[in-house]
């Protein structure tokens, strides 16, 4: 986003050096990201979904409990978002947004609702992937600060934001799963 002045403003006629400052600031080459990652700043990206739209593809723990044994479970939950509760040494629990990357089998069974399961979710937090039991997933809605933090992590990690098209496709898949018979 260009934050400079309007064209034709006083001071734009700098002929010394032969390079317009606005052009010198444009960089379509790779830039370094964290850990030596490289990402393109000026490549085309599909329109990102509004943060408020991401609530439509949030999976609450209750839904995971209901769907965990269904044949569509793995395909449907991958690409959805969850609000994961993290244990901290403070009184209030901390929550983070993560995208479900895969469903894995865990060696140790655990209780999820009224059933016992060995399934766990491989969650992508933007800067890394970690497997969590589904019992850590919150039923609560995303808070604005959690979504903003997640979006910023994706940005600094050179990862694409979720697009409007991805949200639409995932909402359709969730509706199909909800109406499965």
Coordinates of C-alpha atoms in Angstrom, one line a residue:
X1 CA 0.0 0.0 0.0
X2 CA 1.5 3.3 -1.1
X3 CA 1.6 5.9 1.6
X4 CA 3.5 8.6 -0.2
X5 CA 2.1 11.9 -1.5
X6 CA 0.0 12.6 -4.6
X7 CA 1.7 12.7 -8.0
X8 CA 2.8 16.2 -8.9
X9 CA 3.4 17.4 -5.4
X10 CA 6.3 19.8 -4.7
X11 CA 9.6 18.0 -4.5
X12 CA 8.8 15.2 -7.1
X13 CA 11.1 16.8 -9.7
X14 CA 14.4 15.5 -8.2
X15 CA 16.5 14.9 -11.3
X16 CA 19.7 14.1 -9.4
X17 CA 20.5 10.4 -9.2
X18 CA 18.0 9.5 -12.0
X19 CA 15.9 7.2 -9.7
X20 CA 12.4 8.2 -8.4
X21 CA 12.3 7.4 -4.7
X22 CA 8.9 5.7 -5.0
X23 CA 10.4 3.3 -7.5
X24 CA 13.4 2.6 -5.4
X25 CA 11.2 1.5 -2.5
X26 CA 9.4 -1.1 -4.7
X27 CA 10.9 -4.5 -4.3
X28 CA 9.6 -7.5 -6.1
X29 CA 12.5 -9.7 -5.2
X30 CA 12.6 -12.3 -2.5
X31 CA 12.9 -11.0 1.0
X32 CA 14.1 -12.8 4.0
X33 CA 11.6 -14.2 6.4
X34 CA 12.2 -15.9 9.8
X35 CA 14.8 -18.6 9.9
X36 CA 16.1 -17.7 6.4
X37 CA 12.8 -18.3 4.7
X38 CA 12.2 -16.5 1.5
X39 CA 8.8 -15.1 0.4
X40 CA 7.5 -12.9 -2.4
X41 CA 6.0 -9.6 -1.4
X42 CA 4.5 -8.5 -4.7
X43 CA 3.0 -11.8 -6.1
X44 CA -0.7 -12.0 -6.7
X45 CA -2.8 -13.3 -3.9
X46 CA -6.5 -14.2 -3.9
X47 CA -8.6 -11.9 -1.8
X48 CA -8.2 -12.8 1.9
X49 CA -11.3 -13.6 3.9
X50 CA -12.3 -11.0 6.5
X51 CA -11.3 -12.1 10.0
X52 CA -15.0 -12.1 11.0
X53 CA -15.7 -14.6 8.2
X54 CA -13.3 -17.1 9.7
X55 CA -15.8 -17.9 12.4
X56 CA -17.8 -19.8 9.8
X57 CA -15.1 -22.4 9.5
X58 CA -14.4 -22.8 13.2
X59 CA -14.8 -26.3 14.6
X60 CA -16.0 -26.4 18.2
X61 CA -15.1 -29.4 20.3
X62 CA -18.8 -30.5 20.4
X63 CA -18.7 -31.0 16.6
X64 CA -15.5 -32.9 16.7
X65 CA -17.1 -35.2 19.3
X66 CA -20.1 -35.8 17.1
X67 CA -18.2 -36.4 13.9
X68 CA -15.0 -38.2 15.0
X69 CA -16.3 -41.7 13.9
X70 CA -17.9 -40.5 10.6
X71 CA -16.4 -41.5 7.3
X72 CA -16.1 -37.8 6.2
X73 CA -14.4 -36.7 9.4
X74 CA -10.8 -36.3 8.2
X75 CA -11.6 -34.8 4.8
X76 CA -14.0 -32.3 6.3
X77 CA -12.0 -31.1 9.3
X78 CA -8.8 -30.5 7.4
X79 CA -8.6 -26.8 6.4
X80 CA -11.0 -25.8 9.2
X81 CA -9.9 -23.6 12.1
X82 CA -10.0 -24.4 15.8
X83 CA -9.6 -22.4 19.0
X84 CA -7.1 -24.4 21.0
X85 CA -6.7 -24.0 24.8
X86 CA -3.1 -23.8 25.9
X87 CA -2.1 -24.5 29.5
X88 CA -0.2 -21.6 31.1
X89 CA 0.9 -20.8 34.6
X90 CA -1.5 -17.9 34.7
X91 CA -5.1 -17.9 36.1
X92 CA -6.7 -17.3 32.7
X93 CA -6.3 -19.9 30.0
X94 CA -4.6 -18.7 26.8
X95 CA -6.2 -19.6 23.4
X96 CA -4.7 -19.6 19.9
X97 CA -6.2 -20.0 16.5
X98 CA -4.8 -22.9 14.4
X99 CA -5.7 -24.6 11.1
X100 CA -6.3 -28.3 11.0
X101 CA -3.6 -29.7 8.8
X102 CA -4.3 -33.4 9.3
X103 CA -5.8 -36.1 11.6
X104 CA -3.4 -38.5 13.2
X105 CA -3.6 -41.6 15.4
X106 CA -2.2 -41.2 18.9
X107 CA -0.8 -44.2 20.8
X108 CA -2.7 -43.4 24.0
X109 CA -6.5 -43.3 24.0
X110 CA -8.2 -40.4 25.8
X111 CA -11.7 -39.4 26.6
X112 CA -13.5 -37.0 24.2
X113 CA -17.1 -36.5 25.2
X114 CA -18.8 -39.8 25.9
X115 CA -16.3 -41.8 23.7
X116 CA -12.7 -42.8 23.9
X117 CA -10.5 -42.0 20.9
X118 CA -6.9 -42.2 19.7
X119 CA -7.4 -39.4 17.0
X120 CA -5.5 -36.1 17.4
X121 CA -5.3 -33.0 15.2
X122 CA -2.1 -31.9 13.6
X123 CA -2.5 -28.1 13.9
X124 CA -0.8 -25.4 11.9
X125 CA -0.2 -22.3 14.0
X126 CA 1.6 -20.5 11.2
X127 CA 5.1 -20.8 12.5
X128 CA 4.9 -24.6 13.1
X129 CA 2.8 -27.7 13.4
X130 CA 1.9 -29.5 16.6
X131 CA -0.4 -32.4 17.3
X132 CA -3.0 -31.9 20.0
X133 CA -5.8 -34.1 21.4
X134 CA -9.2 -32.9 20.3
X135 CA -10.1 -32.4 24.0
X136 CA -7.9 -29.3 23.9
X137 CA -10.2 -27.6 21.3
X138 CA -12.5 -24.9 22.8
X139 CA -16.3 -24.6 22.1
X140 CA -15.9 -20.8 22.4
X141 CA -15.9 -18.4 19.5
X142 CA -12.8 -16.7 18.4
X143 CA -11.9 -13.5 20.0
X144 CA -10.7 -10.6 17.7
X145 CA -7.3 -10.5 19.3
X146 CA -6.7 -14.2 18.7
X147 CA -7.6 -13.8 15.0
X148 CA -5.4 -10.7 14.6
X149 CA -2.4 -12.5 16.3
X150 CA -2.9 -15.6 14.0
X151 CA -3.1 -13.4 10.9
X152 CA 0.1 -11.6 11.9
X153 CA 1.9 -14.9 12.5
X154 CA 1.0 -16.1 9.0
X155 CA 2.2 -12.8 7.6
X156 CA 5.7 -12.9 9.3
X157 CA 6.0 -16.6 8.4
X158 CA 5.3 -15.8 4.8
X159 CA 2.2 -18.0 4.7
X160 CA -0.9 -17.2 2.8
X161 CA -4.0 -15.9 4.6
X162 CA -7.2 -18.0 4.1
X163 CA -9.0 -16.7 1.0
X164 CA -12.6 -15.9 0.6
X165 CA -12.8 -18.9 -1.9
X166 CA -11.4 -21.3 0.7
X167 CA -13.9 -20.1 3.3
X168 CA -16.8 -20.6 0.8
X169 CA -15.5 -24.1 -0.1
X170 CA -15.1 -25.2 3.5
X171 CA -18.5 -23.8 4.5
X172 CA -20.0 -25.9 1.7
X173 CA -18.1 -29.0 3.0
X174 CA -19.3 -28.4 6.6
X175 CA -22.9 -28.0 5.4
X176 CA -22.6 -31.3 3.5
X177 CA -21.2 -33.1 6.5
X178 CA -23.9 -31.7 8.7
X179 CA -26.5 -33.1 6.3
X180 CA -24.8 -36.4 5.9
X181 CA -27.1 -39.4 6.2

